[in-house]
mmCIF file of C-alpha atoms in Angstrom:
data_model
loop_
_atom_site.group_PDB
_atom_site.id
_atom_site.type_symbol
_atom_site.label_atom_id
_atom_site.label_comp_id
_atom_site.label_asym_id
_atom_site.label_seq_id
_atom_site.Cartn_x
_atom_site.Cartn_y
_atom_site.Cartn_z
ATOM 1 C CA MET I 1 12.312 -31.425 -1.667
ATOM 2 C CA THR I 2 15.188 -31.652 0.758
ATOM 3 C CA GLY I 3 18.901 -31.091 0.515
ATOM 4 C CA ARG I 4 21.656 -31.642 3.025
ATOM 5 C CA PRO I 5 20.366 -31.664 6.603
ATOM 6 C CA GLY I 6 19.900 -28.127 7.865
ATOM 7 C CA THR I 7 20.196 -26.543 4.424
ATOM 8 C CA PRO I 8 17.533 -23.865 3.915
ATOM 9 C CA ILE I 9 15.545 -24.077 0.686
ATOM 10 C CA ALA I 10 14.870 -21.132 -1.632
ATOM 11 C CA VAL I 11 12.426 -21.183 -4.549
ATOM 12 C CA VAL I 12 13.147 -18.774 -7.401
ATOM 13 C CA THR I 13 10.570 -18.171 -10.130
ATOM 14 C CA GLY I 14 11.524 -17.004 -13.603
ATOM 15 C CA ALA I 15 14.919 -18.606 -13.098
ATOM 16 C CA SER I 16 15.615 -19.423 -16.753
ATOM 17 C CA SER I 17 17.438 -16.147 -17.456
ATOM 18 C CA GLY I 18 18.256 -12.657 -16.267
ATOM 19 C CA ILE I 19 17.630 -11.655 -12.671
ATOM 20 C CA GLY I 20 16.109 -15.012 -11.767
ATOM 21 C CA ALA I 21 19.092 -17.028 -12.970
ATOM 22 C CA ALA I 22 21.553 -14.656 -11.308
ATOM 23 C CA THR I 23 19.600 -14.813 -8.050
ATOM 24 C CA ALA I 24 19.601 -18.600 -8.110
ATOM 25 C CA ARG I 25 23.371 -18.653 -8.516
ATOM 26 C CA GLN I 26 23.948 -16.177 -5.698
ATOM 27 C CA LEU I 27 21.517 -17.766 -3.235
ATOM 28 C CA ALA I 28 23.118 -21.151 -3.922
ATOM 29 C CA ALA I 29 26.543 -19.675 -3.234
ATOM 30 C CA ALA I 30 25.149 -18.201 -0.007
ATOM 31 C CA GLY I 31 24.238 -21.686 1.213
ATOM 32 C CA TYR I 32 20.660 -22.245 0.060
ATOM 33 C CA ARG I 33 19.351 -25.299 -1.759
ATOM 34 C CA VAL I 34 17.728 -23.499 -4.698
ATOM 35 C CA VAL I 35 14.690 -24.777 -6.556
ATOM 36 C CA LEU I 36 14.593 -23.221 -10.009
ATOM 37 C CA THR I 37 11.228 -22.735 -11.656
ATOM 38 C CA ALA I 38 10.374 -21.448 -15.130
ATOM 39 C CA ARG I 39 8.507 -22.634 -18.209
ATOM 40 C CA ARG I 40 11.697 -23.372 -20.162
ATOM 41 C CA LYS I 41 12.736 -26.710 -18.729
ATOM 42 C CA ASP I 42 15.953 -26.990 -20.717
ATOM 43 C CA ARG I 43 17.238 -23.651 -19.439
ATOM 44 C CA ILE I 44 16.636 -24.326 -15.762
ATOM 45 C CA GLU I 45 17.986 -27.868 -15.993
ATOM 46 C CA ALA I 46 21.204 -26.511 -17.489
ATOM 47 C CA LEU I 47 21.429 -23.896 -14.740
ATOM 48 C CA ALA I 48 20.801 -26.487 -12.026
ATOM 49 C CA ALA I 49 23.594 -28.625 -13.469
ATOM 50 C CA GLU I 50 25.929 -25.617 -13.480
ATOM 51 C CA ILE I 51 25.139 -24.824 -9.839
ATOM 52 C CA ASN I 52 25.569 -28.432 -8.733
ATOM 53 C CA GLU I 53 28.859 -28.752 -10.593
ATOM 54 C CA ALA I 54 30.067 -25.672 -8.688
ATOM 55 C CA GLY I 55 29.546 -27.599 -5.460
ATOM 56 C CA HIS I 56 26.229 -26.034 -4.465
ATOM 57 C CA GLN I 57 22.691 -27.457 -4.476
ATOM 58 C CA ALA I 58 19.980 -26.905 -7.088
ATOM 59 C CA THR I 59 16.902 -28.611 -8.492
ATOM 60 C CA ALA I 60 14.969 -27.649 -11.626
ATOM 61 C CA TYR I 61 11.175 -27.805 -11.804
ATOM 62 C CA ALA I 62 9.335 -26.698 -14.955
ATOM 63 C CA LEU I 63 6.423 -24.505 -13.874
ATOM 64 C CA ASP I 64 4.094 -21.857 -15.263
ATOM 65 C CA VAL I 65 3.223 -19.574 -12.352
ATOM 66 C CA THR I 66 -0.060 -18.588 -14.019
ATOM 67 C CA ASP I 67 -1.311 -22.200 -13.805
ATOM 68 C CA ARG I 68 -2.803 -22.436 -10.312
ATOM 69 C CA ALA I 69 -3.323 -26.197 -10.394
ATOM 70 C CA ALA I 70 0.331 -26.730 -11.334
ATOM 71 C CA VAL I 71 1.476 -24.314 -8.631
ATOM 72 C CA ASP I 72 -0.595 -26.108 -5.992
ATOM 73 C CA GLU I 73 0.881 -29.451 -7.034
ATOM 74 C CA PHE I 74 4.398 -27.988 -6.871
ATOM 75 C CA ALA I 75 3.760 -26.659 -3.367
ATOM 76 C CA THR I 76 2.935 -30.119 -1.994
ATOM 77 C CA ALA I 77 6.642 -30.955 -2.144
ATOM 78 C CA PHE I 78 7.450 -28.512 0.668
ATOM 79 C CA HIS I 79 6.860 -28.959 4.373
ATOM 80 C CA SER I 80 9.222 -26.118 5.198
ATOM 81 C CA LEU I 81 10.624 -23.346 3.020
ATOM 82 C CA ALA I 82 13.044 -20.532 3.846
ATOM 83 C CA VAL I 83 12.735 -18.190 0.861
ATOM 84 C CA LEU I 84 10.369 -17.562 -2.032
ATOM 85 C CA VAL I 85 11.636 -15.154 -4.678
ATOM 86 C CA ASN I 86 8.742 -14.025 -6.869
ATOM 87 C CA ASN I 87 10.763 -12.924 -9.870
ATOM 88 C CA ALA I 88 8.716 -14.194 -12.828
ATOM 89 C CA GLY I 89 7.318 -11.247 -14.757
ATOM 90 C CA GLY I 90 8.103 -8.969 -17.649
ATOM 91 C CA ALA I 91 6.799 -6.283 -19.979
ATOM 92 C CA LEU I 92 4.974 -6.517 -23.301
ATOM 93 C CA GLY I 93 4.745 -3.538 -25.632
ATOM 94 C CA ALA I 94 5.235 0.180 -25.109
ATOM 95 C CA ASP I 95 2.057 1.516 -26.699
ATOM 96 C CA PRO I 96 0.027 4.440 -25.360
ATOM 97 C CA VAL I 97 -3.174 3.768 -23.468
ATOM 98 C CA ALA I 98 -5.285 4.812 -26.452
ATOM 99 C CA THR I 99 -3.940 2.072 -28.727
ATOM 100 C CA ALA I 100 -2.451 -0.590 -26.425
ATOM 101 C CA ASP I 101 -3.468 -4.209 -26.925
ATOM 102 C CA PRO I 102 -5.637 -5.358 -23.965
ATOM 103 C CA GLU I 103 -4.231 -8.860 -24.424
ATOM 104 C CA ASP I 104 -0.754 -7.531 -23.571
ATOM 105 C CA TRP I 105 -2.147 -5.957 -20.416
ATOM 106 C CA ARG I 106 -3.884 -9.205 -19.445
ATOM 107 C CA ARG I 107 -0.745 -11.282 -19.942
ATOM 108 C CA MET I 108 1.377 -8.851 -17.903
ATOM 109 C CA TYR I 109 -1.146 -8.862 -15.069
ATOM 110 C CA GLU I 110 -1.390 -12.643 -15.047
ATOM 111 C CA VAL I 111 2.361 -13.168 -14.753
ATOM 112 C CA ASN I 112 3.421 -10.199 -12.621
ATOM 113 C CA VAL I 113 0.472 -10.144 -10.227
ATOM 114 C CA LEU I 114 -1.515 -13.379 -10.340
ATOM 115 C CA GLY I 115 1.641 -15.477 -10.705
ATOM 116 C CA THR I 116 3.036 -13.846 -7.564
ATOM 117 C CA LEU I 117 -0.289 -14.371 -5.811
ATOM 118 C CA HIS I 118 -0.454 -18.065 -6.775
ATOM 119 C CA MET I 119 3.061 -18.816 -5.583
ATOM 120 C CA THR I 120 2.738 -16.836 -2.364
ATOM 121 C CA GLN I 121 -0.600 -18.348 -1.374
ATOM 122 C CA ALA I 122 0.528 -21.891 -2.155
ATOM 123 C CA LEU I 123 3.859 -21.654 -0.340
ATOM 124 C CA LEU I 124 2.965 -19.417 2.613
ATOM 125 C CA PRO I 125 2.188 -22.396 4.889
ATOM 126 C CA ALA I 126 5.659 -23.880 4.266
ATOM 127 C CA LEU I 127 7.294 -20.474 4.734
ATOM 128 C CA THR I 128 5.482 -20.081 8.047
ATOM 129 C CA ALA I 129 6.368 -23.614 9.130
ATOM 130 C CA SER I 130 10.060 -22.834 8.689
ATOM 131 C CA GLY I 131 9.887 -20.419 11.610
ATOM 132 C CA ASP I 132 11.877 -17.898 9.597
ATOM 133 C CA GLY I 133 10.412 -17.441 6.114
ATOM 134 C CA THR I 134 11.053 -14.725 3.555
ATOM 135 C CA VAL I 135 8.824 -13.678 0.663
ATOM 136 C CA VAL I 136 10.582 -11.548 -1.944
ATOM 137 C CA VAL I 137 8.584 -9.670 -4.567
ATOM 138 C CA VAL I 138 10.705 -8.369 -7.435
ATOM 139 C CA SER I 139 8.679 -5.393 -8.586
ATOM 140 C CA SER I 140 10.134 -2.440 -10.496
ATOM 141 C CA THR I 141 10.542 1.298 -10.216
ATOM 142 C CA ALA I 142 7.670 1.185 -12.733
ATOM 143 C CA GLY I 143 5.504 0.194 -9.783
ATOM 144 C CA HIS I 144 6.334 3.460 -8.048
ATOM 145 C CA ALA I 145 6.132 6.023 -10.872
ATOM 146 C CA THR I 146 4.602 5.959 -14.322
ATOM 147 C CA TYR I 147 5.968 6.936 -17.729
ATOM 148 C CA GLU I 148 4.565 7.375 -21.214
ATOM 149 C CA GLY I 149 4.099 4.138 -23.096
ATOM 150 C CA GLY I 150 4.391 2.077 -19.951
ATOM 151 C CA ALA I 151 0.877 2.054 -18.510
ATOM 152 C CA GLY I 152 0.263 -1.677 -18.841
ATOM 153 C CA TYR I 153 3.561 -2.649 -17.232
ATOM 154 C CA VAL I 154 3.230 0.113 -14.636
ATOM 155 C CA ALA I 155 -0.238 -1.137 -13.712
ATOM 156 C CA ALA I 156 1.030 -4.703 -13.334
ATOM 157 C CA LYS I 157 4.024 -3.741 -11.227
ATOM 158 C CA ASN I 158 1.823 -1.486 -9.097
ATOM 159 C CA GLY I 159 -0.247 -4.593 -8.456
ATOM 160 C CA ALA I 160 2.838 -6.538 -7.384
ATOM 161 C CA ARG I 161 3.924 -3.673 -5.127
ATOM 162 C CA VAL I 162 0.533 -3.430 -3.441
ATOM 163 C CA LEU I 163 0.419 -7.199 -2.991
ATOM 164 C CA ALA I 164 3.716 -7.055 -1.076
ATOM 165 C CA GLU I 165 2.659 -4.070 1.045
ATOM 166 C CA THR I 166 -0.704 -5.601 1.947
ATOM 167 C CA LEU I 167 0.710 -9.039 2.695
ATOM 168 C CA ARG I 168 3.197 -7.468 5.098
ATOM 169 C CA LEU I 169 0.341 -5.834 7.012
ATOM 170 C CA GLU I 170 -1.756 -8.984 7.053
ATOM 171 C CA ILE I 171 0.878 -11.420 8.321
ATOM 172 C CA VAL I 172 2.680 -9.193 10.814
ATOM 173 C CA GLY I 173 3.336 -11.236 13.944
ATOM 174 C CA THR I 174 4.041 -14.409 11.987
ATOM 175 C CA PRO I 175 7.611 -15.645 11.356
ATOM 176 C CA VAL I 176 7.559 -14.483 7.729
ATOM 177 C CA ARG I 177 8.973 -11.222 6.405
ATOM 178 C CA VAL I 178 8.021 -9.591 3.109
ATOM 179 C CA ILE I 179 10.668 -7.836 1.025
ATOM 180 C CA GLU I 180 10.130 -5.787 -2.123
ATOM 181 C CA ILE I 181 13.049 -5.211 -4.481
ATOM 182 C CA ALA I 182 12.316 -2.537 -7.095
ATOM 183 C CA PRO I 183 14.976 -2.387 -9.835
ATOM 184 C CA GLY I 184 15.274 0.486 -12.271
ATOM 185 C CA MET I 185 17.122 0.174 -15.583
ATOM 186 C CA VAL I 186 18.593 -3.327 -15.789
ATOM 187 C CA ARG I 187 20.223 -4.562 -18.956
ATOM 188 C CA THR I 188 19.568 -8.279 -19.366
ATOM 189 C CA GLU I 189 19.636 -10.487 -22.427
ATOM 190 C CA GLU I 190 15.874 -10.710 -22.794
ATOM 191 C CA PHE I 191 13.803 -8.040 -21.010
ATOM 192 C CA ALA I 192 13.744 -5.273 -23.636
ATOM 193 C CA THR I 193 13.888 -7.710 -26.547
ATOM 194 C CA THR I 194 10.801 -9.499 -25.229
ATOM 195 C CA ARG I 195 9.040 -6.201 -24.639
ATOM 196 C CA PHE I 196 9.594 -5.184 -28.255
ATOM 197 C CA ARG I 197 8.724 -8.637 -29.612
ATOM 198 C CA GLY I 198 12.207 -9.530 -30.803
ATOM 199 C CA ASP I 199 13.086 -6.126 -32.287
ATOM 200 C CA THR I 200 16.716 -5.891 -31.196
ATOM 201 C CA GLU I 201 17.130 -2.388 -32.621
ATOM 202 C CA LYS I 202 14.334 -0.996 -30.437
ATOM 203 C CA ALA I 203 15.656 -2.940 -27.477
ATOM 204 C CA ALA I 204 19.132 -1.479 -27.882
ATOM 205 C CA LYS I 205 17.756 2.078 -27.869
ATOM 206 C CA VAL I 206 16.514 1.603 -24.303
ATOM 207 C CA TYR I 207 20.116 1.527 -23.093
ATOM 208 C CA ALA I 208 21.717 3.777 -25.742
ATOM 209 C CA GLY I 209 24.281 6.141 -24.233
ATOM 210 C CA VAL I 210 23.732 4.910 -20.682
ATOM 211 C CA ARG I 211 27.003 4.189 -18.969
ATOM 212 C CA ASP I 212 26.781 1.048 -16.857
ATOM 213 C CA PRO I 213 23.103 0.200 -16.535
ATOM 214 C CA LEU I 214 22.424 -2.341 -13.805
ATOM 215 C CA THR I 215 23.123 -5.993 -14.507
ATOM 216 C CA ALA I 216 21.179 -9.041 -13.391
ATOM 217 C CA ASP I 217 24.000 -9.754 -10.937
ATOM 218 C CA ASP I 218 23.587 -6.304 -9.373
ATOM 219 C CA VAL I 219 19.935 -6.985 -8.615
ATOM 220 C CA ALA I 220 20.621 -10.545 -7.485
ATOM 221 C CA ASP I 221 23.183 -9.170 -5.063
ATOM 222 C CA THR I 222 20.552 -6.943 -3.427
ATOM 223 C CA ILE I 223 18.071 -9.820 -3.223
ATOM 224 C CA THR I 224 20.627 -12.126 -1.633
ATOM 225 C CA TRP I 225 21.756 -9.428 0.787
ATOM 226 C CA ALA I 226 18.166 -8.768 1.898
ATOM 227 C CA CYS I 227 17.443 -12.486 2.346
ATOM 228 C CA THR I 228 20.551 -13.046 4.446
ATOM 229 C CA ARG I 229 19.920 -10.275 6.985
ATOM 230 C CA PRO I 230 19.230 -11.444 10.560
ATOM 231 C CA PRO I 231 15.664 -12.770 10.926
ATOM 232 C CA HIS I 232 14.426 -9.719 12.838
ATOM 233 C CA VAL I 233 15.572 -7.350 10.068
ATOM 234 C CA ASN I 234 13.046 -6.689 7.280
ATOM 235 C CA ILE I 235 14.010 -4.737 4.184
ATOM 236 C CA ASP I 236 10.520 -3.468 3.361
ATOM 237 C CA LEU I 237 11.548 -1.831 0.104
ATOM 238 C CA LEU I 238 14.853 -1.562 -1.708
ATOM 239 C CA VAL I 239 14.917 0.638 -4.819
ATOM 240 C CA VAL I 240 18.026 0.103 -6.920
ATOM 241 C CA ARG I 241 18.944 2.108 -10.016
ATOM 242 C CA PRO I 242 22.117 2.740 -11.976
ATOM 243 C CA ARG I 243 23.844 6.017 -11.136
ATOM 244 C CA ALA I 244 22.901 7.359 -14.578
ATOM 245 C CA GLN I 245 19.177 7.022 -13.843
ATOM 246 C CA ALA I 246 17.620 9.593 -11.517
ATOM 247 C CA SER I 247 14.032 8.525 -12.204
ATOM 248 C CA ASN I 248 12.013 6.532 -14.713
ATOM 249 C CA THR I 249 12.043 9.525 -17.052
ATOM 250 C CA LYS I 250 15.379 11.164 -16.168
ATOM 251 C CA VAL I 251 18.338 9.228 -17.570
ATOM 252 C CA HIS I 252 21.768 10.608 -18.412
ATOM 253 C CA ARG I 253 22.842 9.485 -21.879
ATOM 254 C CA GLU I 254 26.290 10.130 -23.246
ATOM 255 C CA PRO I 255 26.856 10.881 -26.940
#
């Protein structure tokens, strides 16, 4: 997959909505040819059309990051790659450990951890070949501190965090940097609704009384900023929360 000569290519997973879609828009505006991946083909094709109509460059590619064979086939299209943003992920349920559904835990691990592993392994040769590659892992503050009802998601995001930390140790000395972006409370159109299986009332309570939770654009801005630093500058970890959130369990809510 090539764009205009000299245009660096960025792959963004989970680009059909939320942080992934916002990141694709901002990286495209920053001069990257963005390759949008997600399972929902119609969504990423519409986003690619929007980006192209704005005068930037984008291609849509329907992909399930948990399907290793499909990921390997996707990776054959790249001889050189500038940026991989591992954004695909999400939470399912908020049940305590004693009663949580193991299937929810398995699905979260497969997307958040194994999906990141599949994409990173498959595309690392192209990132290295670029001479200046960047792997971004979008984790979560959940990967750095736990909270009641969040053990499955916390475990998955801990896995993503450790993957990023270990990869950085293992490939030091190569022309690839590893960046972890750990967002706190971000209000997007789907995250909480998906977590609570379409229960919009429960989803709304997550953000009740919180003045200005983060937006997808806020997180995309940090990702784009980190990716566009000079090649010798590595943002190992960037934790970003709204001002109203001091920790995963300390949030200021107004009446």
